[in-house]
Tab-separated table of C-alpha atoms in Angstrom:
chain	number	residue	atom	x	y	z
A	1	MET	CA	-9.364	-15.170	26.817
A	2	LYS	CA	-12.218	-12.679	26.915
A	3	LEU	CA	-9.771	-9.817	26.385
A	4	LEU	CA	-8.179	-11.599	23.405
A	5	LEU	CA	-11.581	-12.054	21.784
A	6	ASP	CA	-12.349	-8.397	22.461
A	7	LEU	CA	-9.017	-7.348	20.862
A	8	PHE	CA	-9.735	-9.468	17.790
A	9	LEU	CA	-13.286	-8.160	17.343
A	10	THR	CA	-12.412	-4.521	18.004
A	11	PHE	CA	-9.544	-4.520	15.509
A	12	ALA	CA	-11.661	-6.425	12.988
A	13	ARG	CA	-14.253	-3.657	13.341
A	14	ILE	CA	-11.525	-1.031	12.830
A	15	GLY	CA	-10.395	-2.957	9.724
A	16	VAL	CA	-13.914	-2.890	8.277
A	17	MET	CA	-14.296	0.829	8.920
A	18	THR	CA	-10.912	1.781	7.463
A	19	PHE	CA	-11.028	2.776	3.822
A	20	GLY	CA	-7.542	3.237	2.421
A	21	GLY	CA	-5.550	2.748	5.612
A	22	GLY	CA	-2.765	4.978	6.907
A	23	TYR	CA	-3.947	8.350	8.132
A	24	ALA	CA	-7.562	7.610	7.225
A	25	MET	CA	-7.748	5.188	10.138
A	26	LEU	CA	-6.524	7.555	12.845
A	27	PRO	CA	-9.916	9.038	13.813
A	28	ILE	CA	-11.432	5.536	13.936
A	29	LEU	CA	-8.577	4.285	16.147
A	30	GLN	CA	-9.043	7.236	18.469
A	31	ARG	CA	-12.728	6.540	18.851
A	32	GLU	CA	-12.436	2.766	19.341
A	33	VAL	CA	-9.160	2.386	21.236
A	34	VAL	CA	-9.036	5.598	23.284
A	35	GLU	CA	-12.668	6.615	23.840
A	36	THR	CA	-14.667	3.384	23.755
A	37	LYS	CA	-12.232	0.751	25.060
A	38	LYS	CA	-9.815	3.006	26.979
A	39	TRP	CA	-6.943	0.671	26.025
A	40	ALA	CA	-4.512	3.578	25.539
A	41	THR	CA	-4.406	7.316	26.128
A	42	GLU	CA	-4.489	9.801	23.279
A	43	GLU	CA	-0.726	10.414	23.690
A	44	GLU	CA	0.121	6.709	23.737
A	45	LEU	CA	-1.902	6.144	20.572
A	46	MET	CA	-0.130	9.017	18.787
A	47	ASP	CA	3.183	7.496	19.871
A	48	TYR	CA	2.231	4.057	18.564
A	49	PHE	CA	1.067	5.588	15.313
A	50	ALA	CA	4.323	7.545	14.940
A	51	ILE	CA	6.409	4.435	15.635
A	52	GLY	CA	4.187	2.525	13.196
A	53	GLN	CA	5.254	4.963	10.495
A	54	CYS	CA	8.966	4.490	11.100
A	55	THR	CA	9.035	0.717	11.407
A	56	PRO	CA	8.757	-1.779	8.543
A	57	GLY	CA	5.311	-2.715	7.307
A	58	ILE	CA	1.797	-1.333	7.066
A	59	ILE	CA	1.090	1.490	9.557
A	60	ALA	CA	-2.364	0.146	10.480
A	61	VAL	CA	-0.930	-3.292	11.225
A	62	ASN	CA	1.965	-1.917	13.280
A	63	THR	CA	-0.382	0.205	15.390
A	64	ALA	CA	-2.675	-2.791	16.006
A	65	THR	CA	0.269	-4.948	17.116
A	66	PHE	CA	1.390	-2.216	19.512
A	67	VAL	CA	-1.995	-1.757	21.184
A	68	GLY	CA	-2.523	-5.521	21.456
A	69	GLN	CA	0.931	-5.998	22.978
A	70	LYS	CA	0.242	-3.338	25.554
A	71	LYS	CA	-3.010	-4.990	26.656
A	72	LYS	CA	-2.050	-8.652	26.586
A	73	GLY	CA	1.639	-9.174	25.737
A	74	VAL	CA	2.789	-11.234	22.748
A	75	SER	CA	-0.521	-13.082	22.283
A	76	GLY	CA	-2.389	-9.773	22.432
A	77	GLY	CA	-0.139	-8.302	19.731
A	78	ILE	CA	-0.660	-11.272	17.445
A	79	ILE	CA	-4.446	-11.451	17.975
A	80	ALA	CA	-4.970	-7.709	17.408
A	81	THR	CA	-2.993	-7.987	14.151
A	82	LEU	CA	-5.012	-10.976	12.969
A	83	GLY	CA	-8.130	-8.977	13.829
A	84	ILE	CA	-7.204	-6.026	11.639
A	85	VAL	CA	-6.375	-8.178	8.595
A	86	PHE	CA	-9.378	-10.513	8.929
A	87	PRO	CA	-11.964	-8.293	7.144
A	88	SER	CA	-9.542	-7.674	4.244
A	89	LEU	CA	-9.043	-11.408	3.797
A	90	VAL	CA	-12.767	-12.191	3.777
A	91	ILE	CA	-13.876	-9.251	1.622
A	92	ILE	CA	-11.053	-9.541	-0.939
A	93	SER	CA	-11.459	-13.330	-1.217
A	94	LEU	CA	-15.186	-12.993	-1.921
A	95	LEU	CA	-14.741	-10.086	-4.322
A	96	ALA	CA	-11.694	-11.436	-6.165
A	97	GLY	CA	-13.573	-14.677	-6.878
A	98	VAL	CA	-16.524	-12.771	-8.339
A	99	ILE	CA	-14.321	-10.408	-10.390
A	100	GLU	CA	-12.283	-13.316	-11.783
A	101	SER	CA	-15.392	-15.198	-12.893
A	102	PHE	CA	-16.658	-12.108	-14.770
A	103	SER	CA	-13.256	-11.016	-16.055
A	104	HIS	CA	-13.911	-12.310	-19.582
A	105	VAL	CA	-17.088	-10.189	-19.936
A	106	VAL	CA	-16.451	-7.293	-22.316
A	107	TRP	CA	-18.101	-4.560	-20.240
A	108	VAL	CA	-16.150	-5.649	-17.154
A	109	GLN	CA	-12.928	-5.341	-19.171
A	110	ASN	CA	-14.038	-1.898	-20.361
A	111	ALA	CA	-14.829	-0.826	-16.801
A	112	PHE	CA	-11.342	-1.852	-15.667
A	113	GLY	CA	-9.869	-0.049	-18.693
A	114	GLY	CA	-11.348	3.163	-17.281
A	115	ILE	CA	-10.437	2.254	-13.717
A	116	ARG	CA	-6.754	1.751	-14.584
A	117	VAL	CA	-6.615	5.331	-15.851
A	118	CYS	CA	-7.931	6.421	-12.459
A	119	VAL	CA	-5.220	4.341	-10.744
A	120	CYS	CA	-2.553	6.342	-12.666
A	121	VAL	CA	-3.981	9.564	-11.258
A	122	LEU	CA	-4.317	8.168	-7.715
A	123	ILE	CA	-0.660	7.056	-7.727
A	124	LEU	CA	0.413	10.447	-9.103
A	125	ASN	CA	-1.515	12.184	-6.299
A	126	ALA	CA	0.082	9.891	-3.683
A	127	VAL	CA	3.577	10.641	-5.044
A	128	VAL	CA	2.971	14.416	-5.016
A	129	LYS	CA	1.760	14.234	-1.406
A	130	LEU	CA	4.780	12.154	-0.297
A	131	PHE	CA	7.139	14.355	-2.318
A	132	LYS	CA	5.999	17.492	-0.468
A	133	LYS	CA	6.655	15.821	2.887
A	134	ALA	CA	9.902	14.013	2.045
A	135	ILE	CA	11.842	16.425	-0.167
A	136	VAL	CA	13.106	19.092	2.207
A	137	ASP	CA	16.505	20.006	0.719
A	138	LYS	CA	18.852	19.162	-2.158
A	139	PHE	CA	20.045	15.868	-0.616
A	140	THR	CA	16.541	14.472	-0.396
A	141	LEU	CA	15.810	15.699	-3.941
A	142	VAL	CA	18.863	13.796	-5.207
A	143	ILE	CA	17.779	10.613	-3.373
A	144	PHE	CA	14.299	10.911	-4.902
A	145	ALA	CA	15.703	11.411	-8.415
A	146	VAL	CA	18.275	8.611	-8.150
A	147	VAL	CA	15.738	6.094	-6.786
A	148	THR	CA	13.059	7.022	-9.353
A	149	LEU	CA	15.476	6.696	-12.290
A	150	GLY	CA	17.272	3.667	-10.856
A	151	SER	CA	14.023	1.830	-10.246
A	152	CYS	CA	12.707	2.662	-13.744
A	153	LEU	CA	15.860	1.794	-15.649
A	154	THR	CA	17.173	-1.256	-13.779
A	155	ASN	CA	15.668	-4.487	-12.463
A	156	LEU	CA	17.140	-4.014	-8.984
A	157	SER	CA	14.848	-4.987	-6.144
A	158	PRO	CA	13.265	-2.154	-4.117
A	159	VAL	CA	14.986	-3.813	-1.135
A	160	ILE	CA	18.359	-2.567	-2.423
A	161	PHE	CA	17.085	1.008	-2.772
A	162	VAL	CA	15.557	0.943	0.722
A	163	LEU	CA	18.788	-0.264	2.332
A	164	LEU	CA	20.956	2.227	0.412
A	165	ALA	CA	18.567	5.101	1.174
A	166	ALA	CA	18.625	4.354	4.912
A	167	ALA	CA	22.438	4.359	4.864
A	168	ALA	CA	22.464	7.514	2.733
A	169	GLY	CA	20.110	9.208	5.207
A	170	ILE	CA	22.444	8.538	8.111
A	171	ILE	CA	25.549	9.657	6.185
A	172	LEU	CA	23.999	12.748	4.578
A	173	LYS	CA	22.500	13.902	7.868
A	174	ALA	CA	25.997	13.770	9.324
A	175	LEU	CA	27.120	15.964	6.382
A	176	GLY	CA	24.535	18.596	7.252
A	177	GLY	CA	21.153	17.551	5.865
A	178	LYS	CA	18.249	19.744	6.881
A	179	GLU	CA	16.440	19.091	10.181
A	180	GLN	CA	12.814	18.005	9.734
B	1	MET	CA	3.504	-26.412	-1.283
B	2	ILE	CA	6.643	-24.801	-2.700
B	3	LEU	CA	4.438	-22.064	-4.172
B	4	TYR	CA	2.978	-21.225	-0.764
B	5	LEU	CA	6.421	-21.057	0.820
B	6	GLN	CA	7.536	-18.741	-1.979
B	7	LEU	CA	4.405	-16.638	-1.536
B	8	PHE	CA	5.056	-16.324	2.191
B	9	TYR	CA	8.708	-15.436	1.575
B	10	GLU	CA	7.917	-12.791	-1.056
B	11	PHE	CA	5.350	-11.083	1.189
B	12	PHE	CA	7.551	-11.388	4.265
B	13	LYS	CA	10.198	-9.485	2.283
B	14	THR	CA	7.602	-6.896	1.230
B	15	GLY	CA	6.463	-6.442	4.836
B	16	LEU	CA	10.023	-6.148	6.070
B	17	PHE	CA	11.180	-3.510	3.580
B	18	THR	CA	8.017	-1.484	3.031
B	19	VAL	CA	8.284	1.907	4.648
B	20	GLY	CA	5.257	4.113	5.109
B	21	GLY	CA	1.855	2.851	4.239
B	22	GLY	CA	-0.742	2.729	1.523
B	23	MET	CA	0.925	2.716	-1.875
B	24	ALA	CA	4.366	1.812	-0.467
B	25	THR	CA	3.891	-1.926	-1.114
B	26	ILE	CA	3.209	-1.339	-4.808
B	27	PRO	CA	6.834	-1.108	-6.044
B	28	PHE	CA	7.490	-4.469	-4.353
B	29	LEU	CA	4.501	-6.007	-6.115
B	30	TYR	CA	5.733	-4.818	-9.527
B	31	GLN	CA	9.105	-6.370	-8.773
B	32	MET	CA	7.298	-9.567	-7.666
B	33	SER	CA	5.332	-9.634	-10.926
B	34	ASP	CA	8.558	-9.363	-12.953
B	35	ALA	CA	10.449	-11.911	-10.862
B	36	THR	CA	7.786	-14.620	-10.496
B	37	GLY	CA	5.281	-14.121	-13.337
B	38	TRP	CA	2.440	-14.906	-10.904
B	39	PHE	CA	0.368	-11.977	-12.190
B	40	THR	CA	0.683	-9.306	-14.895
B	41	HIS	CA	1.112	-5.551	-14.612
B	42	THR	CA	-2.487	-5.187	-15.820
B	43	ASP	CA	-3.691	-7.539	-13.049
B	44	LEU	CA	-1.797	-5.379	-10.594
B	45	ALA	CA	-3.374	-2.110	-11.740
B	46	ASN	CA	-6.829	-3.717	-11.436
B	47	MET	CA	-5.974	-4.977	-7.949
B	48	ILE	CA	-4.859	-1.500	-6.838
B	49	ALA	CA	-8.275	-0.131	-7.827
B	50	VAL	CA	-10.161	-2.889	-5.984
B	51	SER	CA	-7.936	-2.527	-2.899
B	52	GLU	CA	-8.610	1.218	-2.796
B	53	SER	CA	-12.355	0.638	-3.081
B	54	THR	CA	-12.773	-1.989	-0.352
B	55	PRO	CA	-12.515	-1.707	3.442
B	56	GLY	CA	-9.158	-2.406	5.077
B	57	PRO	CA	-5.626	-1.021	4.710
B	58	ILE	CA	-4.566	-0.958	1.021
B	59	GLY	CA	-1.353	-2.905	1.647
B	60	VAL	CA	-3.220	-5.729	3.390
B	61	ASN	CA	-5.895	-5.805	0.677
B	62	MET	CA	-3.188	-6.013	-2.003
B	63	ALA	CA	-1.508	-8.949	-0.246
B	64	SER	CA	-4.819	-10.811	0.109
B	65	TYR	CA	-5.633	-10.141	-3.545
B	66	VAL	CA	-2.250	-11.167	-4.967
B	67	GLY	CA	-2.253	-14.287	-2.775
B	68	PHE	CA	-5.780	-15.143	-3.939
B	69	ILE	CA	-5.019	-14.778	-7.669
B	70	THR	CA	-1.694	-16.625	-7.419
B	71	GLY	CA	-3.211	-19.465	-5.373
B	72	MET	CA	-6.192	-19.743	-7.710
B	73	LYS	CA	-4.007	-20.190	-10.811
B	74	HIS	CA	-2.188	-22.914	-8.905
B	75	ASN	CA	-5.045	-24.849	-7.322
B	76	GLY	CA	-8.534	-23.365	-7.924
B	77	THR	CA	-10.708	-22.032	-5.115
B	78	PRO	CA	-9.047	-23.906	-2.186
B	79	GLY	CA	-5.676	-22.733	-3.490
B	80	ALA	CA	-6.982	-19.175	-3.757
B	81	VAL	CA	-8.135	-18.988	-0.148
B	82	SER	CA	-4.902	-20.564	1.150
B	83	GLY	CA	-2.898	-18.178	-1.040
B	84	ALA	CA	-4.737	-15.129	0.324
B	85	ILE	CA	-4.182	-16.231	3.921
B	86	ILE	CA	-0.508	-17.107	3.443
B	87	ALA	CA	0.360	-13.893	1.565
B	88	THR	CA	-1.383	-11.772	4.214
B	89	LEU	CA	0.331	-13.588	7.082
B	90	GLY	CA	3.667	-13.195	5.284
B	91	LEU	CA	3.089	-9.447	5.020
B	92	VAL	CA	2.271	-8.932	8.709
B	93	THR	CA	4.814	-11.324	10.280
B	94	PRO	CA	7.745	-8.851	10.125
B	95	SER	CA	5.497	-6.153	11.644
B	96	ILE	CA	4.585	-8.412	14.534
B	97	ILE	CA	8.211	-9.377	15.214
B	98	VAL	CA	9.620	-5.840	14.922
B	99	ILE	CA	6.850	-4.156	16.925
B	100	LEU	CA	6.980	-6.744	19.711
B	101	ILE	CA	10.743	-6.250	20.032
B	102	ILE	CA	10.364	-2.460	20.081
B	103	ALA	CA	7.461	-2.572	22.538
B	104	MET	CA	9.419	-4.780	24.912
B	105	PHE	CA	12.947	-3.437	24.668
B	106	LEU	CA	13.194	-0.194	22.750
B	107	ARG	CA	10.749	2.305	24.135
B	108	ASN	CA	12.997	5.168	23.023
B	109	PHE	CA	13.083	3.947	19.422
B	110	ARG	CA	11.285	7.011	18.089
B	111	ASN	CA	13.773	9.409	19.643
B	112	ASN	CA	16.795	7.486	18.374
B	113	LYS	CA	19.022	9.723	16.272
B	114	TYR	CA	20.016	7.006	13.795
B	115	VAL	CA	16.424	5.926	13.223
B	116	ASN	CA	15.403	9.507	12.469
B	117	ASN	CA	18.404	10.041	10.205
B	118	ALA	CA	17.696	6.825	8.305
B	119	PHE	CA	14.170	8.131	7.690
B	120	TYR	CA	15.581	11.330	6.279
B	121	GLY	CA	16.824	9.093	3.422
B	122	LEU	CA	13.978	6.581	3.417
B	123	ARG	CA	11.128	9.058	2.872
B	124	PRO	CA	12.376	10.406	-0.477
B	125	ALA	CA	13.356	6.856	-1.537
B	126	SER	CA	9.838	5.604	-0.799
B	127	ALA	CA	8.382	8.485	-2.847
B	128	GLY	CA	10.836	7.627	-5.665
B	129	LEU	CA	9.915	3.927	-5.678
B	130	ILE	CA	6.208	4.745	-5.875
B	131	ALA	CA	6.892	7.304	-8.632
B	132	ALA	CA	8.717	4.613	-10.645
B	133	ALA	CA	5.795	2.205	-10.143
B	134	GLY	CA	3.477	5.029	-11.265
B	135	ILE	CA	5.514	5.458	-14.472
B	136	THR	CA	5.141	1.716	-15.147
B	137	VAL	CA	1.360	1.977	-14.709
B	138	VAL	CA	1.181	5.041	-16.975
B	139	MET	CA	3.221	3.329	-19.712
B	140	ALA	CA	0.953	0.265	-19.584
B	141	THR	CA	-2.306	2.216	-19.398
B	142	LEU	CA	-1.951	5.447	-21.341
B	143	PHE	CA	0.072	3.991	-24.231
B	144	PHE	CA	-0.680	0.985	-26.435
B	145	GLN	CA	2.173	-1.429	-25.815
B	146	ASP	CA	1.828	-3.363	-29.100
B	147	THR	CA	1.993	-0.178	-31.185
B	148	LEU	CA	4.720	1.313	-29.005
B	149	ALA	CA	6.880	-1.761	-29.628
B	150	GLU	CA	7.106	-0.742	-33.311
B	151	GLY	CA	8.400	2.699	-32.382
B	152	PHE	CA	6.758	5.809	-30.966
B	153	SER	CA	3.926	7.327	-33.011
B	154	PRO	CA	0.693	9.220	-32.229
B	155	ALA	CA	-1.142	5.923	-32.757
B	156	ALA	CA	0.606	4.537	-29.675
B	157	ILE	CA	-1.041	7.127	-27.427
B	158	ASN	CA	-4.264	6.212	-25.650
B	159	TRP	CA	-5.925	9.596	-26.233
B	160	GLN	CA	-9.176	8.634	-24.502
B	161	GLY	CA	-7.149	7.587	-21.465
B	162	TRP	CA	-5.193	10.850	-21.381
B	163	VAL	CA	-8.366	12.937	-21.552
B	164	LEU	CA	-9.902	10.962	-18.682
B	165	ALA	CA	-6.642	11.166	-16.678
B	166	ILE	CA	-6.457	14.955	-17.055
B	167	ILE	CA	-10.115	15.367	-16.057
B	168	LEU	CA	-9.543	13.137	-13.001
B	169	TRP	CA	-6.398	15.053	-12.049
B	170	ILE	CA	-8.316	18.349	-12.169
B	171	LEU	CA	-11.214	16.884	-10.145
B	172	THR	CA	-8.898	15.425	-7.477
B	173	ASN	CA	-6.644	18.484	-7.153
B	174	LYS	CA	-8.271	21.667	-8.387
B	175	VAL	CA	-12.036	21.508	-7.955
B	176	LYS	CA	-13.046	22.483	-4.437
B	177	PHE	CA	-16.232	20.401	-4.361
B	178	THR	CA	-14.684	17.164	-5.609
B	179	LYS	CA	-11.097	17.084	-4.357
B	180	LYS	CA	-12.043	15.920	-0.854
B	181	LEU	CA	-14.138	13.017	-2.145
B	182	HIS	CA	-13.008	9.452	-1.429
B	183	PRO	CA	-11.063	7.762	-4.265
B	184	ILE	CA	-13.838	5.188	-4.568
B	185	VAL	CA	-16.032	7.885	-6.181
B	186	PHE	CA	-13.458	8.493	-8.925
B	187	ILE	CA	-12.839	4.764	-9.404
B	188	ALA	CA	-16.587	4.145	-9.808
B	189	GLY	CA	-16.909	7.115	-12.172
B	190	SER	CA	-13.977	5.855	-14.242
B	191	ALA	CA	-15.584	2.409	-14.481
B	192	VAL	CA	-18.731	3.991	-15.958
B	193	ILE	CA	-16.669	6.086	-18.410
B	194	GLY	CA	-14.690	2.955	-19.322
B	195	ILE	CA	-17.916	1.104	-20.181
B	196	LEU	CA	-19.469	4.029	-22.091
B	197	PHE	CA	-16.335	4.573	-24.210
B	198	SER	CA	-15.217	0.904	-24.500
B	199	MET	CA	-11.827	1.546	-22.955
B	200	SER	CA	-10.727	-2.092	-22.548
B	201	ALA	CA	-7.566	-1.667	-24.648
C-alpha cells in the first residue's frame, strides 16, 4: 500500500515537471526513478523508454506503466499510470474552465489568433524533426508522401493508414528496405 | 451516458493507434472533430497551444482538454470534469493493457524482427499524418476560410499571420540564442503579438 502511494506520488511529480512529454521527460525520469527511488537501473529505464516508443500510446504513459509493473505488478502499473496523468487532469480542468469563461473577450480571441499561428510553426518543426528520423530511403519517402496526401485528400481514419503502414513496413523491409 | 461511452471509445482508439508521442495524437483528434462535431478545428488549434504550455505529456493534456470541452457542452461543469477523466482514461487504457502484456510475456519484444520492420513503415506514416494535420491547421489559420470559399485571391491570405509565422520559424530554427527556448516562450510571445495586432480572424 505504501509502495503504491509512493508510485502514484512520484509519477504525479514527474507529470508536473514534464513540459511537452516524450524526450523532454527522460532526464526527469532518470533523476526520480533511477537516482532517487532506485526503482530501475539506467539500462532498464532506457529499455522501457525504447519499448514505450514502439508500443501504442503516449511514451510517457507507457514508461510509467512499465516501471510500476516492475515494482508492484498489475496494480503498480495501473497506479503509476494514474499518477502520471493526474496533474494533467487537474491543471487542464482548471485552466480550460477559466479559458472557456473568457473566450468571448475580444483580447483573448486576439491572443489565440496569434497563438494559432505559433501552433502552425510548432507542428511544422515537429514534422521536420520526425521526417529526418523516419525517412531513410525511397520506400520510407513514398510512405510519407502517400500518407500525407491520402490523409489530406480523403476522410479515411488515421487508423487505416497506421495499419497499412505497419504492413507495408514488414513487406518493404523484406524487399530490401534500408537498415536503421 | 452514451456520450461518455463514445468519448471513452474514441480515446481508446486514439491510444491504441497512436505511435510515437507528442503531436502523434493530433491527426486522430482532427478526425474525431470531423466525425463527431464535438469541437471545431479552431478549438483544436487553441487546445494544442494550451497543451504545449502546461505541465504533463501533450497527448494526455489534449485528451483531458477535449474531454473537458466535450463534457461541458453536454452537461456543464460536472459534465466537463467527468469528460476530462473519461477521455484521459480512454487514452491510457490501451497503454496499460499492452505494456502489462509485454512486461509479463514478451521481454524480447524490442528485438523482434517484425516489430522493428513494422516501425520502418510506421515512422514515416506518423510523420505523414502529422504533416497532413499541420496542413489543415495552416489552411484554417493562415488563410481566411470565408474569402477562400469564393475562390483564391490575395484577400484570402492572412498576411499578418504569414509574417508572424515566418518570424517564428526563423527564431525556432535559425537564431542560435532563441532556437533552444521552450515552445511556451513563442506561444506567449505570439499571444502578445495577437493582442497588439488584433489577430482574432
